[in-house]
Coordinates of C-alpha atoms in Angstrom, one line a residue:
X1 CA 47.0 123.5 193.3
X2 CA 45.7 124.8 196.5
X3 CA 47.2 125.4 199.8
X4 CA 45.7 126.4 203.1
X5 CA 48.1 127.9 206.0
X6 CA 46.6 128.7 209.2
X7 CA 48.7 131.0 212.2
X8 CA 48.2 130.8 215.8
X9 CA 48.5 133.6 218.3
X10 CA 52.0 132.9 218.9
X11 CA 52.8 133.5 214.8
X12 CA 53.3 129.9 213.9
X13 CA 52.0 128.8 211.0
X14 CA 50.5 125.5 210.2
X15 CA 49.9 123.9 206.4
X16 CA 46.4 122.2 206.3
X17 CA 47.3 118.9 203.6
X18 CA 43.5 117.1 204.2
X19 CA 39.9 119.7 203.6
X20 CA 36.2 118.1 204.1
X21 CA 35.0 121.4 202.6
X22 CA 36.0 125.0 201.6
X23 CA 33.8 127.6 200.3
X24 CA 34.9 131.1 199.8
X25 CA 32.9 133.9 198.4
X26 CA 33.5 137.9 197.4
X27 CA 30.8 140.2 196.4
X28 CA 31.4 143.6 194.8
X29 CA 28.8 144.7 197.3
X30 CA 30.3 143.6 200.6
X31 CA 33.5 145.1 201.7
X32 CA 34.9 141.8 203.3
X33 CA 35.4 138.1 201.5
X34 CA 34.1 135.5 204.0
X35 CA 35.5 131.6 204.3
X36 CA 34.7 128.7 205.8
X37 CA 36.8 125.3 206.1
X38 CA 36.2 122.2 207.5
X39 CA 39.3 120.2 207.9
X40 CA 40.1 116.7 209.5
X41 CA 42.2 116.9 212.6
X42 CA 44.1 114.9 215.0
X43 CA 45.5 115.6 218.6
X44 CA 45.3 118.8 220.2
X45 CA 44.3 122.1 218.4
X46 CA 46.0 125.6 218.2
X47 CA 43.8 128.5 218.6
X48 CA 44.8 130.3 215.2
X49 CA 44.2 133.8 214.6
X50 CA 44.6 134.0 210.4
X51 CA 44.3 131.7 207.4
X52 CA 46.0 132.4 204.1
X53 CA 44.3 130.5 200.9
X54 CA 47.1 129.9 198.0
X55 CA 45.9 129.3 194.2
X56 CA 49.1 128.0 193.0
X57 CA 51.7 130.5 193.6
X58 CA 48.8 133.1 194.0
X59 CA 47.5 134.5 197.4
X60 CA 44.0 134.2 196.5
X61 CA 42.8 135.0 200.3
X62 CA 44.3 136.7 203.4
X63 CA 41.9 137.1 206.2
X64 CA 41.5 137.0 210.0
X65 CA 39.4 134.0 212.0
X66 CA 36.4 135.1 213.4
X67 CA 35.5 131.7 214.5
X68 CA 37.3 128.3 215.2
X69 CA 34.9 125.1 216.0
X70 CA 36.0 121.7 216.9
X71 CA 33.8 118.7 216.8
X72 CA 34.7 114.8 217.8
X73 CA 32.0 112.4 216.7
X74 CA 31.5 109.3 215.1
X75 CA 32.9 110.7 211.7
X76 CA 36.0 111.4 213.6
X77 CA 37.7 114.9 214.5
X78 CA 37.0 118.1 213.1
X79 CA 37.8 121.9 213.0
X80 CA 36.0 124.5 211.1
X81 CA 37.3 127.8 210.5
X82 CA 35.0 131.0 210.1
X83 CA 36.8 133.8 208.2
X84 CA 37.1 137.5 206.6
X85 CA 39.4 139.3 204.6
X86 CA 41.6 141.7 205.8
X87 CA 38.8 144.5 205.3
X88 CA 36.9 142.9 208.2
X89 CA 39.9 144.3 210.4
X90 CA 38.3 148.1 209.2
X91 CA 34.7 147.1 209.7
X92 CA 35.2 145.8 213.2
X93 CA 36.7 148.9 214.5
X94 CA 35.4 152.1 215.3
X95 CA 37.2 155.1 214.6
X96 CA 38.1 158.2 217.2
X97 CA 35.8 161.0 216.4
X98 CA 37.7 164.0 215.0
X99 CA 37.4 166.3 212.5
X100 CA 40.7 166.5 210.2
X101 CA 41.3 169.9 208.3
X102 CA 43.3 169.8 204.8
X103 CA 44.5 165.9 205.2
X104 CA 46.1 163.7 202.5
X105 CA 45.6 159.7 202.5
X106 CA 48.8 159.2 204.5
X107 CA 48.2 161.4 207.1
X108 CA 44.9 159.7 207.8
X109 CA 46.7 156.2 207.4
X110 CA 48.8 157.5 210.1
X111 CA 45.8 158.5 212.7
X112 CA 43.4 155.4 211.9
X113 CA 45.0 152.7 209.8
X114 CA 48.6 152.0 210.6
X115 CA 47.7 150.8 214.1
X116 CA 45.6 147.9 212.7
X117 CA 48.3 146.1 210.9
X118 CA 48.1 147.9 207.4
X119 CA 51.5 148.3 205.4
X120 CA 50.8 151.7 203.3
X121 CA 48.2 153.4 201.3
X122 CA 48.1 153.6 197.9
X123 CA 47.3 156.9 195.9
X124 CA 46.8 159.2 198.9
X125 CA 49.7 161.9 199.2
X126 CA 47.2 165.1 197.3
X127 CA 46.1 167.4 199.9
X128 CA 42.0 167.3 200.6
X129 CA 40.6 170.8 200.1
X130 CA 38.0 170.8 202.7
X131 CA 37.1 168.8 206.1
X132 CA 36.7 165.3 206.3
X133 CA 34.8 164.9 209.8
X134 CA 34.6 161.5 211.7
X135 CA 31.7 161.0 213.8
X136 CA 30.8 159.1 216.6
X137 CA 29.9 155.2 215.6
X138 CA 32.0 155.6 212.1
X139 CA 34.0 152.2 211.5
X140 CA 37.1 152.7 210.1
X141 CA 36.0 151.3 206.8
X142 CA 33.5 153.9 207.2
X143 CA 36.0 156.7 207.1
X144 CA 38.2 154.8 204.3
X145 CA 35.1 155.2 202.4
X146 CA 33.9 158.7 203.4
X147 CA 37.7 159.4 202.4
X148 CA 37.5 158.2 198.7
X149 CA 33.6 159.5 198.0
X150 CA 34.6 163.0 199.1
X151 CA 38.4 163.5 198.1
X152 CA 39.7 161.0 195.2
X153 CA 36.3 159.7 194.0
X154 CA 37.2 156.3 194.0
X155 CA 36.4 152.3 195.5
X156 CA 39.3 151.8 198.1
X157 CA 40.6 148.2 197.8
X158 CA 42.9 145.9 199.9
X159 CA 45.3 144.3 198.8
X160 CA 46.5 141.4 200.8
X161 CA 49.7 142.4 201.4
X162 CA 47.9 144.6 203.5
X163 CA 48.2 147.8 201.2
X164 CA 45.1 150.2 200.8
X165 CA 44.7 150.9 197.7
X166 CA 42.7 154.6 197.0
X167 CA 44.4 155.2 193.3
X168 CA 41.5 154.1 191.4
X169 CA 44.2 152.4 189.2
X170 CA 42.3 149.7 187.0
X171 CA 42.7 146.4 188.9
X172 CA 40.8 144.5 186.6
X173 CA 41.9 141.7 184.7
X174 CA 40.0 139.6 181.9
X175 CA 39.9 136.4 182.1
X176 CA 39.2 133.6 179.2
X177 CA 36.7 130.9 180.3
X178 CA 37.4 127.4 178.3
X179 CA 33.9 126.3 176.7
X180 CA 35.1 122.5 177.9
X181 CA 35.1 123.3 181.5
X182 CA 31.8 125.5 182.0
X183 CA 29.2 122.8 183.4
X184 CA 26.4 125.2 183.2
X185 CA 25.5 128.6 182.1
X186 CA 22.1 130.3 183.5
X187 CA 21.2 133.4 181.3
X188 CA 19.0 136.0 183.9
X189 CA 16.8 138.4 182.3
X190 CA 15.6 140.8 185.3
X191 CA 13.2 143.6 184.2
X192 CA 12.1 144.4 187.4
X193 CA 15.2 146.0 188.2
X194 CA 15.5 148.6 185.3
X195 CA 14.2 152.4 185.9
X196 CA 12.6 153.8 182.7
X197 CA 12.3 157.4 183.7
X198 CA 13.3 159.9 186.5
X199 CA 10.9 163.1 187.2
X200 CA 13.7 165.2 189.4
X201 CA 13.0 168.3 191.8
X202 CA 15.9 170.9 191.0
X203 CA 15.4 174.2 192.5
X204 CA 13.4 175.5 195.8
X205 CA 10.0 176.5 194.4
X206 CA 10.2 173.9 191.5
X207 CA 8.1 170.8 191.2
X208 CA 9.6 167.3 189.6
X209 CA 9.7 168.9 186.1
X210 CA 13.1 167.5 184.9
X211 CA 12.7 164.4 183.1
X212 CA 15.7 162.0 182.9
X213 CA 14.8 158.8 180.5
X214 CA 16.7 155.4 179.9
X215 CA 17.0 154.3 176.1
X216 CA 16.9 150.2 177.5
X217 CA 13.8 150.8 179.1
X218 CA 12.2 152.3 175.6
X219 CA 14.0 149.5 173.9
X220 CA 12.5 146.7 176.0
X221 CA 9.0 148.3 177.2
X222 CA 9.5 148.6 180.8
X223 CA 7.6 151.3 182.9
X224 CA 9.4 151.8 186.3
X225 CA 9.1 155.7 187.1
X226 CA 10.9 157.4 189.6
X227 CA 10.8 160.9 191.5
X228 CA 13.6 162.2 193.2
X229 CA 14.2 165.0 195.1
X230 CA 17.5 166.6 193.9
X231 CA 17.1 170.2 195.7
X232 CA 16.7 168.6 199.5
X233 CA 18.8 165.5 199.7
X234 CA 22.1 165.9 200.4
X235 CA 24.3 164.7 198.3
X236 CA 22.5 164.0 195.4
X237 CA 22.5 165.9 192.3
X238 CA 21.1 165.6 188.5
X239 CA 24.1 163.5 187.6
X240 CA 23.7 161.1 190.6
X241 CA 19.6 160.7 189.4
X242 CA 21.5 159.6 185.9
X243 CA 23.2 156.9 187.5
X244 CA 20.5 155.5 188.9
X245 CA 19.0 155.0 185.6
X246 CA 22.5 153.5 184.0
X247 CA 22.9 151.8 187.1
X248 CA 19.1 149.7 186.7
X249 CA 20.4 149.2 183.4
X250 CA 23.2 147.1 184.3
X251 CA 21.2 144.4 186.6
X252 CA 19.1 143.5 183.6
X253 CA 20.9 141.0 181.7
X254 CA 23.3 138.8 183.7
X255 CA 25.0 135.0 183.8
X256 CA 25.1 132.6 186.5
X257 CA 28.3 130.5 185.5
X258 CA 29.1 126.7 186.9
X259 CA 33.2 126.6 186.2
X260 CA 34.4 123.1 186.3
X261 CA 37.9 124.1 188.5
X262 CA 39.0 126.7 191.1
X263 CA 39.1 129.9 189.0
X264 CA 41.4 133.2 190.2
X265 CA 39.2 136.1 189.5
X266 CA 37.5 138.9 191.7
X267 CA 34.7 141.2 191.0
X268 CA 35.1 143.5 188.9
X269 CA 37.1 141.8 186.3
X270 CA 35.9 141.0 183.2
X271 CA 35.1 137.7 182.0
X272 CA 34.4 136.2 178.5
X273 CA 33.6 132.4 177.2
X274 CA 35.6 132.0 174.3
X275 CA 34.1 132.3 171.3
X276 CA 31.3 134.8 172.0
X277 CA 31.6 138.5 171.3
X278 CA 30.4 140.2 175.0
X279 CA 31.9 140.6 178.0
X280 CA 31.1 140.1 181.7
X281 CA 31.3 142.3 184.6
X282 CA 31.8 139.8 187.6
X283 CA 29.7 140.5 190.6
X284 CA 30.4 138.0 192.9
X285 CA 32.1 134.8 193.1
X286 CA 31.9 132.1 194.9
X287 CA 34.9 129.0 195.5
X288 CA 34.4 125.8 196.4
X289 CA 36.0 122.9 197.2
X290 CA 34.5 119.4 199.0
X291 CA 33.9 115.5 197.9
X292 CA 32.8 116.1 194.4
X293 CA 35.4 118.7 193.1
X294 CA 36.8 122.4 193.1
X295 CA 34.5 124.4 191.6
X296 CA 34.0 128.3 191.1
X297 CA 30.2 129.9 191.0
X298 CA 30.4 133.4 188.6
X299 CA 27.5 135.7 188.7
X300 CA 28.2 138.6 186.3
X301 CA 26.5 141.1 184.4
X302 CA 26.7 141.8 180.9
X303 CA 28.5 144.8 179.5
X304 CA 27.1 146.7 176.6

């Protein structure tokens, strides 16, 4: 069952029983989910500052209104909500420039986070050996992120209780798809995206003489070669040229799944139809709900 609560700036909450249309999608590559709504509406409106999205007993979405439209026409009386998840509170605010020396998680929660309506972090109490330096035109998600790829090496994530979440736990579930309800299933076969072989530049006086190969690209004959410049580019090292190998080898095979109901499950979790042997990685999902149904829109990758 699914329920829609929207708050107005003075905290009170209102249950939306009538929706035209709700679509809501969350990609593993944007930081923020985004919603929109359309619902049928009489009288006067509230301006309403968040909208919370309930699958069953679940909270499936908690985000902030970015934009509130209200139409009268012929069809009658309408408001549309724009949304993001709470991560679009991080995005939209810069952070103070500083540079922090020796800083756990919690201290930074405390200088940049804690102000913008978080609860806690998750996974932050070690000590950072080293600086972690906040420049100029940095978002706060920015230095969340900088955070994690220097200190704990791992994908923050927000929970919508509010909590940041830096433990690199495993938050993934896997979820059983019924054969009965899957309308369609689109199998996507995308060689262009696979890198067959790296030549890397290690050292100073060296040339690209280090030659990292892919076994799928051998496998499937694809030529895609690379040259990367390990010795002058900051951050980027033998093992990072690897990834981008394994990482073009995950894009190749993938599923584009029609679900006949409003299914809970985020990217990153796994995924398998019943009765078939792989798994899915999901990478980004899409909700939907209008005059012909609830229905949830999987694109995932296979897992070897």
């Amino acid at each position: 069952m699914l329920r829609i609560v929207l708050s107005d700036i003075r905290g009170r909450e209102k249950r939306m029983d009538e929706t035209v249309s709700l679509s809501i999608i969350s990609s593993w590559d944007a930081p923020a989910d985004s919603l929109r709504a359309v619902f049928p509406v009489r009288g006067c409106i509230r301006e309403y500052t968040d909208i919370s999205v309930f699958l069953g007993n679940e909270l499936f979405f908690s985000g902030i209104v970015d934009e509130q439209n209200e139409e009268t026409g012929e069809k009658g009386h309408f408001l549309e909500i724009r949304a993001r998840s709470r991560e679009a509170v991080l995005l939209d605010n810069e952070a103070r420039p500083e540079t922090l020396c020796l800083a756990d998680g919690e201290l930074i929660f405390e200088r940049h986070f804690r102000e913008l309506g978080f609860s806690g972090i998750k996974g932050g109490k070690l000590p950072c050996g080293g600086e972690l330096v906040i420049s100029k035109g940095m978002s706060e998600w920015d230095v969340l992120e900088e955070y994690c790829n220097k200190f704990t090496g791992t994908r923050p994530v927000i929970h919508n209780d509010g909590m940041i979440d830096v433990s690199g736990g495993n938050n993934s579930a896997l979820i059983m798809l019924s054969p009965d309800k899957i309308g369609y299933v689109k199998k996507c076969l995308r060689r262009s995206g696979v890198i067959s072989e790296i030549f890397a530049r290690t050292y100073n006086a060296g040339g690209y003489e280090m030659r990292l190969t892919g076994n799928l690209a051998e496998r499937k004959k694809i030529r895609r070669r690379r040259f990367v410049n390990v010795f002058e580019t900051k951050g980027r090292s033998v093992g990072a040229a690897r990834e981008l190998i394994t990482r073009s080898e995950k894009v190749y095979e993938s599923r584009i799944i029609g679900y006949r109901e409003l299914l809970s499950c985020r990217p990153g979790d796994r995924i398998r139809i019943r009765g078939e042997k792989n798994d899915l990685r999901i990478k980004e999902v899409h909700l939907s709900v209008d005059a012909k149904g609830c229905r949830t829109r999987i694109y995932a990758e296979v897992e070897s």
